[in-house]
Amino acid sequence: VPAEYRLRPAVVTKLADEHCTVVVLDAERRLGVGECWPSFADVAAVESSLLRLGTRVVLQNLQGARTRRLNGLSGVVAAHPKQGHPTFVSKPSAQGHPQLTVCVRFDDPKAAGERSALIEPRFLVPYDKAVEDISGDLGAMLAQRLDAIGRRAGGREHVEAVSVPERGAAAEALAVRRSAGSEDEARAPQGDVA
């Protein structure tokens, strides 16, 4: 490995029996700055497997006029039909330093308006993490809504988060507790799960 590429971030582009081909990336991990062929023993650590073929991802934080509509869509990292995997795109703003992208094949091409797109890795989130984040956001939003309903009912109700261990930390069940003496108590016993 050339000295200028030692301990630099890189993305694997090809595998052989005893070594791999990598494109060395800039500090922001966006642009290719060189190529080398380290042996597997020279690879310090695998930082992420997000860009591997077949990985399920969700697109987030796209802000461009043509791409922001893709936010929230899910898909699978796939080989581009002509350019393979990963792909590098030349941009006028970065002459001589191609930009790292991967092809994402959308789960719902109709919603995306296309079957696939080349996306920068910074806009990809692992599918499981995205689902966990959405579950947490929905739980918090539901808790706020139920709490507001309870305040409008004269404070007779409050919301309590109940952990459901077999579903993991992201999953919560919300229980509405009725105050003692509430006229609704007979119809909705304490601890009802909403």
XYZ file of C-alpha atoms in Angstrom:
194
model
C 0.000 0.000 0.000
C 1.504 3.358 -0.958
C 2.408 5.495 2.074
C -0.029 8.286 1.144
C -2.939 5.808 1.287
C -2.111 4.087 4.592
C -4.864 4.370 7.211
C -7.094 6.294 4.781
C -10.784 5.462 4.276
C -11.500 3.431 1.155
C -14.279 1.484 -0.504
C -13.751 -2.028 -1.833
C -14.467 -2.315 -5.545
C -13.179 -5.842 -6.321
C -12.135 -8.962 -4.428
C -9.419 -11.484 -5.298
C -8.124 -14.511 -3.394
C -5.510 -12.671 -1.331
C -6.169 -8.988 -1.894
C -8.823 -6.482 -2.851
C -9.029 -3.420 -5.054
C -10.049 -0.260 -3.228
C -10.724 3.327 -4.176
C -9.199 5.558 -1.526
C -11.612 8.285 -0.380
C -11.168 11.834 0.864
C -11.669 12.641 4.571
C -15.410 13.195 4.034
C -15.676 9.760 2.358
C -17.331 11.265 -0.725
C -14.668 11.573 -3.422
C -12.231 9.043 -4.846
C -8.620 10.241 -4.588
C -6.726 7.128 -5.718
C -6.742 3.379 -6.160
C -4.628 0.608 -4.624
C -4.588 -3.150 -4.072
C -4.044 -3.984 -0.374
C -3.760 -7.550 0.866
C -6.487 -8.487 3.324
C -3.889 -8.306 6.136
C -3.334 -4.615 5.272
C -6.997 -3.708 5.816
C -7.127 -2.156 9.305
C -10.885 -2.486 9.937
C -14.227 -2.676 8.181
C -15.981 0.525 9.181
C -19.373 -0.177 7.617
C -21.150 -2.761 5.496
C -23.971 -0.397 4.516
C -22.885 -0.308 0.867
C -22.777 -4.075 0.344
C -24.926 -5.536 -2.409
C -28.322 -6.605 -1.077
C -28.326 -4.269 1.942
C -31.770 -2.789 2.657
C -31.651 1.005 3.017
C -33.885 4.049 3.406
C -33.136 7.376 1.745
C -33.014 10.425 4.028
C -31.976 14.090 3.982
C -31.990 14.542 0.204
C -32.509 18.249 -0.485
C -32.112 18.666 -4.238
C -35.110 19.729 -6.294
C -35.050 16.442 -8.257
C -34.243 14.124 -5.348
C -36.057 15.335 -2.216
C -39.169 13.403 -3.319
C -37.181 10.201 -2.668
C -36.823 10.875 1.078
C -38.355 8.061 3.107
C -38.340 5.539 0.268
C -36.702 2.174 0.816
C -34.750 -0.087 -1.465
C -31.827 -2.444 -1.856
C -28.223 -1.657 -2.773
C -27.796 -3.243 -6.226
C -25.245 -3.356 -9.020
C -25.836 -0.709 -11.674
C -26.651 -2.452 -15.003
C -23.809 -0.697 -16.880
C -21.402 0.623 -14.237
C -21.421 -2.218 -11.693
C -20.899 -1.642 -7.976
C -19.981 0.736 -6.433
C -20.270 3.563 -8.935
C -18.312 6.779 -9.279
C -19.777 9.856 -10.938
C -17.705 12.699 -12.386
C -18.895 16.114 -11.261
C -17.768 19.447 -12.761
C -17.235 20.776 -9.217
C -14.673 18.030 -8.430
C -12.584 17.542 -11.571
C -10.358 14.470 -11.323
C -12.050 13.210 -8.156
C -15.118 11.069 -8.938
C -17.960 11.051 -6.415
C -18.858 7.744 -4.723
C -22.436 6.598 -5.320
C -24.339 3.328 -5.141
C -27.304 2.142 -7.126
C -30.443 1.754 -5.015
C -33.233 -0.371 -6.513
C -36.484 0.932 -5.036
C -39.022 -1.304 -3.294
C -41.806 0.820 -4.816
C -40.668 2.065 -8.245
C -44.047 3.678 -8.866
C -43.726 5.901 -5.771
C -40.111 6.711 -6.696
C -40.985 7.460 -10.307
C -38.056 5.274 -11.370
C -36.768 1.747 -10.786
C -33.426 2.799 -9.334
C -31.169 5.778 -8.702
C -27.499 6.502 -8.014
C -27.317 7.833 -4.457
C -24.458 9.151 -2.336
C -23.897 7.002 0.773
C -24.430 9.995 3.098
C -28.127 9.870 2.176
C -28.558 6.185 3.090
C -29.649 4.779 6.446
C -29.837 1.074 7.283
C -33.451 -0.076 6.962
C -33.585 -1.465 10.524
C -32.361 1.828 12.008
C -34.882 3.830 9.983
C -37.733 1.590 11.193
C -36.511 1.907 14.792
C -36.354 5.708 14.495
C -39.849 5.885 12.988
C -41.235 3.603 15.722
C -39.750 5.836 18.413
C -41.110 8.981 16.720
C -44.595 7.462 16.410
C -44.549 6.348 20.058
C -43.585 9.845 21.223
C -46.217 11.458 18.990
C -48.918 9.080 20.236
C -47.940 9.736 23.849
C -48.216 13.497 23.284
C -51.603 13.121 21.603
C -53.001 10.877 24.353
C -51.667 13.232 27.006
C -53.421 16.174 25.294
C -56.661 14.185 25.155
C -56.304 13.426 28.869
C -55.835 17.125 29.734
C -58.968 18.021 27.749
C -60.891 15.391 29.717
C -60.225 17.346 32.901
C -57.078 15.529 33.972
C -58.876 12.248 34.588
C -56.472 10.413 32.320
C -52.714 10.334 31.928
C -50.422 8.391 29.660
C -47.817 5.960 30.910
C -45.200 4.306 28.698
C -44.963 0.583 29.294
C -41.863 -1.252 28.084
C -42.383 -4.362 26.004
C -39.069 -6.254 26.386
C -39.702 -8.931 23.775
C -40.080 -6.269 21.079
C -36.894 -4.310 21.918
C -36.262 -0.779 23.078
C -37.885 0.858 20.051
C -41.266 -0.715 20.661
C -43.418 0.730 23.395
C -47.017 0.173 24.278
C -48.952 3.075 25.631
C -51.443 2.494 28.384
C -54.165 4.909 29.372
C -54.805 4.878 33.093
C -58.085 6.139 34.372
C -58.147 7.939 37.711
C -60.029 6.270 40.528
C -63.662 7.323 40.606
C -63.837 8.145 36.906
C -67.229 7.494 35.384
C -65.485 5.761 32.469
C -63.799 3.256 34.792
C -66.418 0.558 34.309
C -66.113 0.675 30.522
C -62.295 0.957 30.339
C -60.397 -0.894 33.058
C -57.058 0.419 34.321
C -54.095 -0.485 32.169
C -55.909 -0.663 28.825
C -53.327 -0.712 26.060
C -53.990 1.891 23.402
